[in-house]
Coordinates of C-alpha atoms in Angstrom, one line a residue:
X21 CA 134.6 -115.7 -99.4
X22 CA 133.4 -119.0 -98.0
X23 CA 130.9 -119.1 -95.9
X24 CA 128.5 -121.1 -93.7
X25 CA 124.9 -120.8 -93.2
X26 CA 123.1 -122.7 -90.2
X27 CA 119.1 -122.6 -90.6
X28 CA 117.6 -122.7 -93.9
X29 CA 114.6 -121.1 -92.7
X30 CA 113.1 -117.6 -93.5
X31 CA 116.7 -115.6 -92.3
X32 CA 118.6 -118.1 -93.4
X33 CA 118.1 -118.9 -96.6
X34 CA 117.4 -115.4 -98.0
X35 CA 120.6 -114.5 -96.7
X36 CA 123.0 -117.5 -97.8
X37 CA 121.2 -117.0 -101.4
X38 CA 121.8 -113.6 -101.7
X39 CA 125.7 -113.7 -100.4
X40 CA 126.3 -116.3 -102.8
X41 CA 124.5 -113.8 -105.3
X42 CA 127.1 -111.4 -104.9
X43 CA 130.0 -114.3 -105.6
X44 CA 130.6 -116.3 -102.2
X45 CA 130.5 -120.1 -101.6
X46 CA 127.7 -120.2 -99.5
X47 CA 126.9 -123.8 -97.7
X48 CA 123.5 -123.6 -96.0
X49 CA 122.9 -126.6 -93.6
X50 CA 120.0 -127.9 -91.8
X51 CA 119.4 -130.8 -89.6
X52 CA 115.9 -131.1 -91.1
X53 CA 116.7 -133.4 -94.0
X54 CA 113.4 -133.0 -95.7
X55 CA 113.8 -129.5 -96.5
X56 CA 117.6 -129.7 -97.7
X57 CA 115.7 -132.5 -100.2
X58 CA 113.5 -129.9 -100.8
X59 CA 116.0 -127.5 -101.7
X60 CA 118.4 -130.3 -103.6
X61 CA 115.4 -130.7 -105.8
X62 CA 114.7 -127.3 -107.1
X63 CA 112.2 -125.7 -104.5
X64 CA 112.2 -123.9 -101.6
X65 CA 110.4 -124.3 -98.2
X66 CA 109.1 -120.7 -97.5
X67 CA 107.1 -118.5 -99.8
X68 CA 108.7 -114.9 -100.8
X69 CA 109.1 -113.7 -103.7
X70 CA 112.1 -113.2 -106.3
X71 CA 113.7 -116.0 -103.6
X72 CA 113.1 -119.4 -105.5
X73 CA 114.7 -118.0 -108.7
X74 CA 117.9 -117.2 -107.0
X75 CA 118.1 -120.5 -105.2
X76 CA 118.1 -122.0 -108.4
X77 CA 120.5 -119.5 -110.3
X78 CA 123.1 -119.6 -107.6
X79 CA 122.4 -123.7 -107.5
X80 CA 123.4 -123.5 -110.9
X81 CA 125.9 -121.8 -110.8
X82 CA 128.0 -123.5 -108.6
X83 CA 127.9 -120.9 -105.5
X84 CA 125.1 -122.2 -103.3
X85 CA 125.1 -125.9 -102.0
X86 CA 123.4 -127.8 -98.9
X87 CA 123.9 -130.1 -96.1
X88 CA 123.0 -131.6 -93.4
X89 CA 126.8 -132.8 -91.8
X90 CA 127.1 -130.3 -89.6
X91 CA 130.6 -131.4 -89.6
X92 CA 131.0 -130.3 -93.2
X93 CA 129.5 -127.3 -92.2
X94 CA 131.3 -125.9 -89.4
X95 CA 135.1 -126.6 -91.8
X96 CA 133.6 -125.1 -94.4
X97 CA 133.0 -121.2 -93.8
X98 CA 135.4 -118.8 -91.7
X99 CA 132.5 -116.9 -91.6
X100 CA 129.5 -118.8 -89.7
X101 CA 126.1 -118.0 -89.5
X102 CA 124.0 -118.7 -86.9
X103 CA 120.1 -118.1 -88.7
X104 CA 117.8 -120.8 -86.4
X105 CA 114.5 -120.2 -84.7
X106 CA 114.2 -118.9 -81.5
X107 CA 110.8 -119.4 -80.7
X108 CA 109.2 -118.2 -77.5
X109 CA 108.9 -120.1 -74.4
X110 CA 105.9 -120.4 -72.2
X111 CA 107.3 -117.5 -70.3
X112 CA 107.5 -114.8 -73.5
X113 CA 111.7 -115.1 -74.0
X114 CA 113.5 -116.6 -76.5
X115 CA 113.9 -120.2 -77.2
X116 CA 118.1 -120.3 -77.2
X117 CA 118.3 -124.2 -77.6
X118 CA 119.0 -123.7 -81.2
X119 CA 121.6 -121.1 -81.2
X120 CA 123.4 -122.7 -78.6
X121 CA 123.2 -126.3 -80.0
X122 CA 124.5 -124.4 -83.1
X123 CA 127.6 -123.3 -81.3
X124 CA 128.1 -126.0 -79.6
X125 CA 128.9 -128.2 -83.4
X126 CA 130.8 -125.2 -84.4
X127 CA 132.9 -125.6 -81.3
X128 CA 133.0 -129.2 -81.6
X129 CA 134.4 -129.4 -85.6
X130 CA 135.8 -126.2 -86.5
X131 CA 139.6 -126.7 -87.7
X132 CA 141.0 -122.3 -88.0
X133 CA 139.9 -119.3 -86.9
X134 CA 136.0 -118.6 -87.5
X135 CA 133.4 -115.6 -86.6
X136 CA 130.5 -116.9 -85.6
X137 CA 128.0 -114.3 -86.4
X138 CA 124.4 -114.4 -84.6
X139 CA 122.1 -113.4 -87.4
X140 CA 118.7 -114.8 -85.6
X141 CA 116.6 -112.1 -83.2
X142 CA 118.4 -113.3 -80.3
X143 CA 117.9 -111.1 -76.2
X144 CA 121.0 -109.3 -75.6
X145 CA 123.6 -111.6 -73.5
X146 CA 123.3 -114.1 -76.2
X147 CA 126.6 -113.5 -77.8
X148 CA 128.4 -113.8 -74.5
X149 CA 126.4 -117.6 -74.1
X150 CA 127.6 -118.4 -77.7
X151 CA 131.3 -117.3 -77.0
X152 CA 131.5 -119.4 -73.9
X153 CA 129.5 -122.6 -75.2
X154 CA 132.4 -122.7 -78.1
X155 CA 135.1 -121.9 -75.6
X156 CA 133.7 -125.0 -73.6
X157 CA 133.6 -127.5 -76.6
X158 CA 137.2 -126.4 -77.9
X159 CA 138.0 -126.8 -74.2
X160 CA 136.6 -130.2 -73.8
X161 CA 138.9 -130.9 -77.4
X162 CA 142.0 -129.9 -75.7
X163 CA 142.8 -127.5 -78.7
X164 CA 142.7 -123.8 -78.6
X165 CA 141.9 -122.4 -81.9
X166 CA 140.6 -118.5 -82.2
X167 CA 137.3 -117.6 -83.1
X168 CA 134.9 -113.9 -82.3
X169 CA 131.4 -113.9 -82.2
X170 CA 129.4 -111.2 -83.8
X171 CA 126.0 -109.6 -84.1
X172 CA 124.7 -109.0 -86.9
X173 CA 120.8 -108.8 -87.1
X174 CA 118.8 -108.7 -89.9
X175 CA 116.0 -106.4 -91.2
X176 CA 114.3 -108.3 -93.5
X177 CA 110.7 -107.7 -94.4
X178 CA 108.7 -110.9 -95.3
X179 CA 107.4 -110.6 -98.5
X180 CA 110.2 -107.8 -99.5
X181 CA 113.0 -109.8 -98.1
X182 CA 115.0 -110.6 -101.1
X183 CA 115.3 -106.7 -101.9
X184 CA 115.7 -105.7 -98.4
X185 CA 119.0 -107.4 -98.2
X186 CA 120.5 -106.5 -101.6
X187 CA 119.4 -103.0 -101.1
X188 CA 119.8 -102.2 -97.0
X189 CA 119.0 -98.8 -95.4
X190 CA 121.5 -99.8 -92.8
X191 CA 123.9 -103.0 -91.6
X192 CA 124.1 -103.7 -88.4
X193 CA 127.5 -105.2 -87.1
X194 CA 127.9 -105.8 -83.4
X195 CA 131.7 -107.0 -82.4
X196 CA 134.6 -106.8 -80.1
X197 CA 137.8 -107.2 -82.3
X198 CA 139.0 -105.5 -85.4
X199 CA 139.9 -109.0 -87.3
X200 CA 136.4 -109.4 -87.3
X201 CA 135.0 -106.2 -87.8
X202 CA 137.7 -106.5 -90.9
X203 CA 136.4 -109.4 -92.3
X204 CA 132.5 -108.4 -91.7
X205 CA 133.5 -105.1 -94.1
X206 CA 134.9 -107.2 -96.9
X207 CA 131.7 -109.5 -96.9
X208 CA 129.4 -106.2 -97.1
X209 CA 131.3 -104.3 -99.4
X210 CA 129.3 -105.3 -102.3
X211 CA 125.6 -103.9 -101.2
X212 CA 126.9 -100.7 -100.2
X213 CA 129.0 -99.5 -103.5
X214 CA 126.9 -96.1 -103.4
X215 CA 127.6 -94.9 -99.6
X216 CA 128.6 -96.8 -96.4
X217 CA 125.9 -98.3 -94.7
X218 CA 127.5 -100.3 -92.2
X219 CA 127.1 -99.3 -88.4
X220 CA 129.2 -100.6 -86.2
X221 CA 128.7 -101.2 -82.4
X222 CA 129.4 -103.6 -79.4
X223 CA 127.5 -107.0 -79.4
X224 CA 125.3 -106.2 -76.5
X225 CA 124.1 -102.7 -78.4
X226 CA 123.5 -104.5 -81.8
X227 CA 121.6 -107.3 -79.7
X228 CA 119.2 -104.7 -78.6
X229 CA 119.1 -102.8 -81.9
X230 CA 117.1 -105.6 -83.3
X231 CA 114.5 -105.7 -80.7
X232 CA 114.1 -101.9 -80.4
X233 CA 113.5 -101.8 -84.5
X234 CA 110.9 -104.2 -84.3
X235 CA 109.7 -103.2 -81.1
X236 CA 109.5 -99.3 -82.6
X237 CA 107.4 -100.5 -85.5
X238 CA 104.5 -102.5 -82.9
X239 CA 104.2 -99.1 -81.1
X240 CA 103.3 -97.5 -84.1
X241 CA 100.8 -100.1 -85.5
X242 CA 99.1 -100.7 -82.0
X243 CA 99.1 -96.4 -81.7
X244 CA 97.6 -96.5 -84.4
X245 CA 94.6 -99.1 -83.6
X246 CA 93.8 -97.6 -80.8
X247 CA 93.2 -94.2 -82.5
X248 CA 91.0 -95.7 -85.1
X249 CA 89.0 -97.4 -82.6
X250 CA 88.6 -94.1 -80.8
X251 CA 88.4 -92.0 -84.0
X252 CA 85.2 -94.5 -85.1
X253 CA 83.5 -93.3 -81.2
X254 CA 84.3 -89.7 -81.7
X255 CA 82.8 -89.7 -85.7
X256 CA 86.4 -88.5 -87.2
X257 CA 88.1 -91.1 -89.7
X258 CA 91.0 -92.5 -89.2
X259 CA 92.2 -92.2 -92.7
X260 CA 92.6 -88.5 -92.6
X261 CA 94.0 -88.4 -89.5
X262 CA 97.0 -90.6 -90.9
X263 CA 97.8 -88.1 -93.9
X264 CA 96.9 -85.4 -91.5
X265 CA 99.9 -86.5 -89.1
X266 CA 102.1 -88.6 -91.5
X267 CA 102.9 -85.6 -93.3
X268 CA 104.8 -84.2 -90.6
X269 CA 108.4 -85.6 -91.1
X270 CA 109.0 -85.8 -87.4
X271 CA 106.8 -88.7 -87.7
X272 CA 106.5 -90.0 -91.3
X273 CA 104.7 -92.3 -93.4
X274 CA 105.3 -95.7 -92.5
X275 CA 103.7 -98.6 -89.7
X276 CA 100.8 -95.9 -89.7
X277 CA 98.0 -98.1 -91.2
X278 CA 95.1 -98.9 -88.9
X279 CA 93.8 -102.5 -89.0
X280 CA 93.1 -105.8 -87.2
X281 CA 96.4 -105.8 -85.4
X282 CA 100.0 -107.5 -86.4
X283 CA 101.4 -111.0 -86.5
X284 CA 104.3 -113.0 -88.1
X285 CA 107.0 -114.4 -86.7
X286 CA 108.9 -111.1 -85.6
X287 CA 106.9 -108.4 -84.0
X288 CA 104.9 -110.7 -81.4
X289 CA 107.6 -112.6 -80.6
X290 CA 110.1 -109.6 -80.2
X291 CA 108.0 -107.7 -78.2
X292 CA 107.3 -110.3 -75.7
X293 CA 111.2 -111.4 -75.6
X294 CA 111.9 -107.7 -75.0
X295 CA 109.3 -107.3 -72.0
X296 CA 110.3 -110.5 -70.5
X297 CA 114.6 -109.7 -70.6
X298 CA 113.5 -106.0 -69.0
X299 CA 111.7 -107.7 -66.5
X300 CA 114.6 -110.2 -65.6
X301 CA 116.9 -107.1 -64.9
X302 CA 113.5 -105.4 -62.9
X303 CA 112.7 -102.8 -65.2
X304 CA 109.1 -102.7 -66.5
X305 CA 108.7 -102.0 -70.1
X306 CA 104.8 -100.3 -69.3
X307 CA 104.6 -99.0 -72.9
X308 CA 105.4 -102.2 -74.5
X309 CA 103.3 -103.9 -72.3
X310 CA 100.2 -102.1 -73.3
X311 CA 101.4 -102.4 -77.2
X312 CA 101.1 -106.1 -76.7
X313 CA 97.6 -106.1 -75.2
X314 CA 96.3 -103.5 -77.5
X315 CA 97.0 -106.2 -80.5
X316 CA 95.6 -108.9 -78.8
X317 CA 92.4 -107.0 -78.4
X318 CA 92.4 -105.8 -81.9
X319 CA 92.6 -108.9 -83.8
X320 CA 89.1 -109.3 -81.7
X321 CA 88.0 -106.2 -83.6
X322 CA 86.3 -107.6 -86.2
X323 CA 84.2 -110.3 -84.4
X324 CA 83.3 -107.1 -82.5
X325 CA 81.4 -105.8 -85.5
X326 CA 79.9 -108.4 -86.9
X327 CA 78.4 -109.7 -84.0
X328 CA 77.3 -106.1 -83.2
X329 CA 75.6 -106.6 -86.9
X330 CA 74.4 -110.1 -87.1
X331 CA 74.2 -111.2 -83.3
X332 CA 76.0 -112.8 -81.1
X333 CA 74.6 -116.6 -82.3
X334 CA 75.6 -116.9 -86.2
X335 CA 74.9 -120.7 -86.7
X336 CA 73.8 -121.2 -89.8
X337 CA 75.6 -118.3 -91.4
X338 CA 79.0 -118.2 -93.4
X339 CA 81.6 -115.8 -93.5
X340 CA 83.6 -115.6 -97.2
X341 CA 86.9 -114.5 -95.7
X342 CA 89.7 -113.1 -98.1
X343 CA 93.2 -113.2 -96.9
X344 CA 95.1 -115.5 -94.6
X345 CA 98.6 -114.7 -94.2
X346 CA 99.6 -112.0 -91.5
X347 CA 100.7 -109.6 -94.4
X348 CA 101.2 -110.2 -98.3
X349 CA 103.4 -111.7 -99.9
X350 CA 104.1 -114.1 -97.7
X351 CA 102.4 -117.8 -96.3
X352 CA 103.3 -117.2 -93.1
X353 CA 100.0 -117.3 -90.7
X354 CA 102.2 -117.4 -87.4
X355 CA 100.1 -115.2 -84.7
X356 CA 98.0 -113.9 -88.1
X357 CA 94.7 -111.9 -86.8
X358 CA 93.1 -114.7 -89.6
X359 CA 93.2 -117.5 -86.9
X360 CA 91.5 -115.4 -84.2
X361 CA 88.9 -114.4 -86.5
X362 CA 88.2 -118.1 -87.5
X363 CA 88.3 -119.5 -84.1
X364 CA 86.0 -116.8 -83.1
X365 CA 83.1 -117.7 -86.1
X366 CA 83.7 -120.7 -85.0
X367 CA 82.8 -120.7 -81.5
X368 CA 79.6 -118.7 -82.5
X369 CA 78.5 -121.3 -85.0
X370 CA 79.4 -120.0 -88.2
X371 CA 81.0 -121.7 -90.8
X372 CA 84.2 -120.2 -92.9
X373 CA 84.9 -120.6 -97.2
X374 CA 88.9 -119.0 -97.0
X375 CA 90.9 -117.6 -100.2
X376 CA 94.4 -116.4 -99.9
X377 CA 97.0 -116.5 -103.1
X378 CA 99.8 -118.6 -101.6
X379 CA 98.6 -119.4 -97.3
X380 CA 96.0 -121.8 -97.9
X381 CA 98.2 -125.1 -98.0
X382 CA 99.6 -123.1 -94.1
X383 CA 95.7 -122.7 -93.3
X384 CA 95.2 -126.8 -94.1
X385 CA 98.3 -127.5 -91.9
X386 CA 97.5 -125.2 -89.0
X387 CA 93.5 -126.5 -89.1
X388 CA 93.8 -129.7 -90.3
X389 CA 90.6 -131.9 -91.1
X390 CA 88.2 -128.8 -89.9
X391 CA 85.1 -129.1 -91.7
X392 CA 83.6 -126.0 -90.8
X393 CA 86.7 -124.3 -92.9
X394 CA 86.6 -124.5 -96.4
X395 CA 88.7 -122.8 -99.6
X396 CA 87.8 -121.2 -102.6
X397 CA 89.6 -121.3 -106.1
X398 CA 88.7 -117.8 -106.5
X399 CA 88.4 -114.9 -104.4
X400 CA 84.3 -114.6 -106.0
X401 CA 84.3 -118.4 -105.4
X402 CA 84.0 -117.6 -101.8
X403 CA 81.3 -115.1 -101.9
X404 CA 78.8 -117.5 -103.2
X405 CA 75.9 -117.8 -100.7
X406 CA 78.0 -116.6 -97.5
X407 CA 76.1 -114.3 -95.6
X408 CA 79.6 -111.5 -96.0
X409 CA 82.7 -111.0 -96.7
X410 CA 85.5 -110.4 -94.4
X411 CA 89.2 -108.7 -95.4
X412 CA 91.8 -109.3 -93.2
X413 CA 95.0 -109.6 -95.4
X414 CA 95.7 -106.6 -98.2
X415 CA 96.6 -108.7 -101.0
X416 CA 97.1 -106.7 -104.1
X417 CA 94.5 -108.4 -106.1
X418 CA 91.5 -107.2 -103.4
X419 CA 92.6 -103.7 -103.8
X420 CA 90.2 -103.0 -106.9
X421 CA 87.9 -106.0 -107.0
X422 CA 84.3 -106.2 -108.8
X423 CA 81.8 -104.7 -106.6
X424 CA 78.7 -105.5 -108.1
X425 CA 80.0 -109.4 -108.0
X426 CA 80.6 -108.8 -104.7
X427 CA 77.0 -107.6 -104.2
X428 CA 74.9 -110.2 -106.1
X429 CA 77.0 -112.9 -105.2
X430 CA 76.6 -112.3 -101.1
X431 CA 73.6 -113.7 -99.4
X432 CA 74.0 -110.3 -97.8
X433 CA 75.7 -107.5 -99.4
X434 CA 78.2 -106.7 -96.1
X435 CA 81.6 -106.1 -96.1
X436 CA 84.1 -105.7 -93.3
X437 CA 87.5 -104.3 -94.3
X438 CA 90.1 -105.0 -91.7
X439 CA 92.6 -103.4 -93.9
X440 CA 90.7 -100.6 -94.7
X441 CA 90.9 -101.0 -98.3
X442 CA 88.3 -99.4 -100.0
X443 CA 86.7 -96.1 -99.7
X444 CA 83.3 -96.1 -97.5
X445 CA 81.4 -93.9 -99.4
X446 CA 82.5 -95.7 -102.6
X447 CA 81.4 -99.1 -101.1
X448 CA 78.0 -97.7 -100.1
X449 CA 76.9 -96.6 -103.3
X450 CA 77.3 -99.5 -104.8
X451 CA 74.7 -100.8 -102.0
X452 CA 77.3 -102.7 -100.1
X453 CA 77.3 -102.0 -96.4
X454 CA 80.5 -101.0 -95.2
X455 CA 82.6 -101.9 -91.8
X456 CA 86.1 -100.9 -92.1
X457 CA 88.4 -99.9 -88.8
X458 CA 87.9 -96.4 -87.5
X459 CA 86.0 -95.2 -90.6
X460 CA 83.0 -92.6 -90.3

């Protein structure tokens, strides 16, 4: 099948390389000409793993191609996807500029029938604004050629993105006629040769499947923060009460990790997006409300402790922080509990030596010139003389790290564990004080 993808960002590009894996003719286009150079030169723009070598296999072999004429793109694909941003506004909701400016050049070039298919997080209405903003362009054309517009969001973990859309639990496919639905079958066919996973529904339903999936998953981190803190007040530990209620099936395993709250590009944004189209139809979303205020105050969580354990003033003192990226596996420090931290040390005086495996180039384009942020080599380079160390992202390689290093090589032999990491009484007997999240 050929097929169109609009947005070579994080959505985008993971999903045009791995259709054109499974054997379509895939053209990705972007209007920002310095990553299609980026691309046309071997590279990618985004970190995630497995992702760069199927760029370039697929390059290779003929399947995957990029642009920037939109023109070209909207002739080439029958099947059209719509993957750009939608940031937030000022206001919480979703940025539609994109996705409508998208439909708009699909509207304004395409030549046969098409189905545009909304694969960015987009509030639940959007399909009807993308139907009517190609109606009006092949309206101000004079031509009437058929199109349908489908949802079809994705579930794509960063950092396991690559194998979350070759290997789905479930597809999504929101749409209104059966040519569609037709032609969205044949496309998925291949990455569901063991049992069907599609799930069909209307457009407004699969719109509002996306934000209640990510939406779900914020519950269950903030519930989950909040219990620690209250867990570390009561003297319980908030690592046996996970297994204790994770084993229950009703309940399960997953998003049950207490920490120094979420970020990334999905969860805040969705959650706000969510509040703010309940409140524009007068409902009041009172849970989600409080999820979103219970991460704020946990990415404060940490500052919490170590003032509580060096004082409120720390000039003069630096922090060795480890981890800078909202999750692993990924560069992406987009509402990452990593900037609080930092802003906070920083408006107490202290000074910051950063090491993360892939997010420090982010962490020099989000902070610039800022002198009082440095970056280590080495995760042990950045324990030399700092005064402790502070874990915020759980990278694989700080899961069994030198301890003893970690002791000499500290001014002070403090640790606080915003992951929760290691094992406290572990820690302590190798005489490093120990701060994790709702630990006894």
């Amino acid at each position: 099948m050929k097929l169109t993808v609009i947005g070579t960002g994080y959505v985008g590009l993971v999903s045009g390389a791995c259709l054109a894996d499974v054997g379509n003719d895939v053209l990705c286009l972007d209007v920002d000409a310095a990553k299609i150079r980026v691309l046309e030169e071997g590279g990618i723009p985004i970190h995630e793993p497995g992702l760069l070598e199927m760029v370039r296999r697929n390059v290779e072999a003929g399947r995957l191609s990029f642009t920037t004429d939109v023109e070209k793109a909207a002739r080439f694909g029958e099947i059209q996807f719509i993957a750009v941003g939608t940031p937030p506004d000022e206001d919480g909701s979703a940025d539609l500029q994109y996705v409508l400016a998208a439909a708009r050049n699909i509207g304004r070039h395409m030549d046969g029938y098409r189905v545009v298919v909304d694969k960015s997080t987009v509030p639940v209405g959007t399909g009807d604004k993308v139907k009517a903003a190609i109606a009006d362009e092949l309206s101000k054309r004079g031509v009437d050629l058929p199109f349908s517009v489908v949802s079809n969001p994705e579930f794509l973990k960063e950092g396991a993105a690559v194998d979350d859309f070759m290997r789905p639990d479930r597809i999504v496919v929101g749409a209104d006629d059966e040519r569609a639905l037709g032609l969205m079958r044949q496309l998925y066919a291949p990455f569901q040769r063991k049992h069907d996973k599609l799930v069909f529904m209307d457009v407004r339903s699969a719109e509002l499947t996306k934000y209640a999936a990510n939406a779900m998953l914020a519950t269950r981190i903030s519930f989950m923060n909040e219990l620690a803190n209250l867990a570390e007040t009561l003297g319980a530990d908030i690592e046996l009460v996970r297994q204790g209620i994770g084993s229950d099936p009703r309940i399960g395993w997953h998003f049950l990790y207490a920490g120094c709250g979420y970020g990334g590009s999905c969860f805040p944004k969705d959650v706000k997006a969510l509040i703010r189209t309940a409140g524009e139809h007068g409902r009041d979303l009172k849970v989600l409300t409080a999820v979103e205020d219970a991460n704020d105050a946990q990415k404060h969580v940490l500052i919490d402790k170590i003032v509580a354990r060096f004082g409120e003033d720390l000039s003069g003192r630096r922090f060795a922080l480890w981890g800078l990226a909202f999750k692993p596996d990924t560069d992406d420090m987009r509402e990452a509990p990593s900037r609080v931290i930092i802003e906070e040390l920083f408006k107490r005086g202290a000074t910051v030596t950063a090491y993360d495996p892939v997010a420090m180039l982010e962490a020099e384009r989000i902070f610039g010139d800022e002198s009082r942020l440095t970056y280590a080599g080495r995760p042990k380079s950045a324990l030399e003389g700092a005064d402790a160390l502070v874990i915020v992202t759980e990278w694989k390689e700080f899961r069994s790290p030198d301890f003893e290093a970690i002791r000499s090589r500290l001014r002070q032999p403090v640790v606080f564990d915003g992951r929760n990491m290691y094992d406290p009484e572990l820690v302590r007997e190798k005489g490093i004080e120990y701060f994790g999240i709702g630990r006894r």
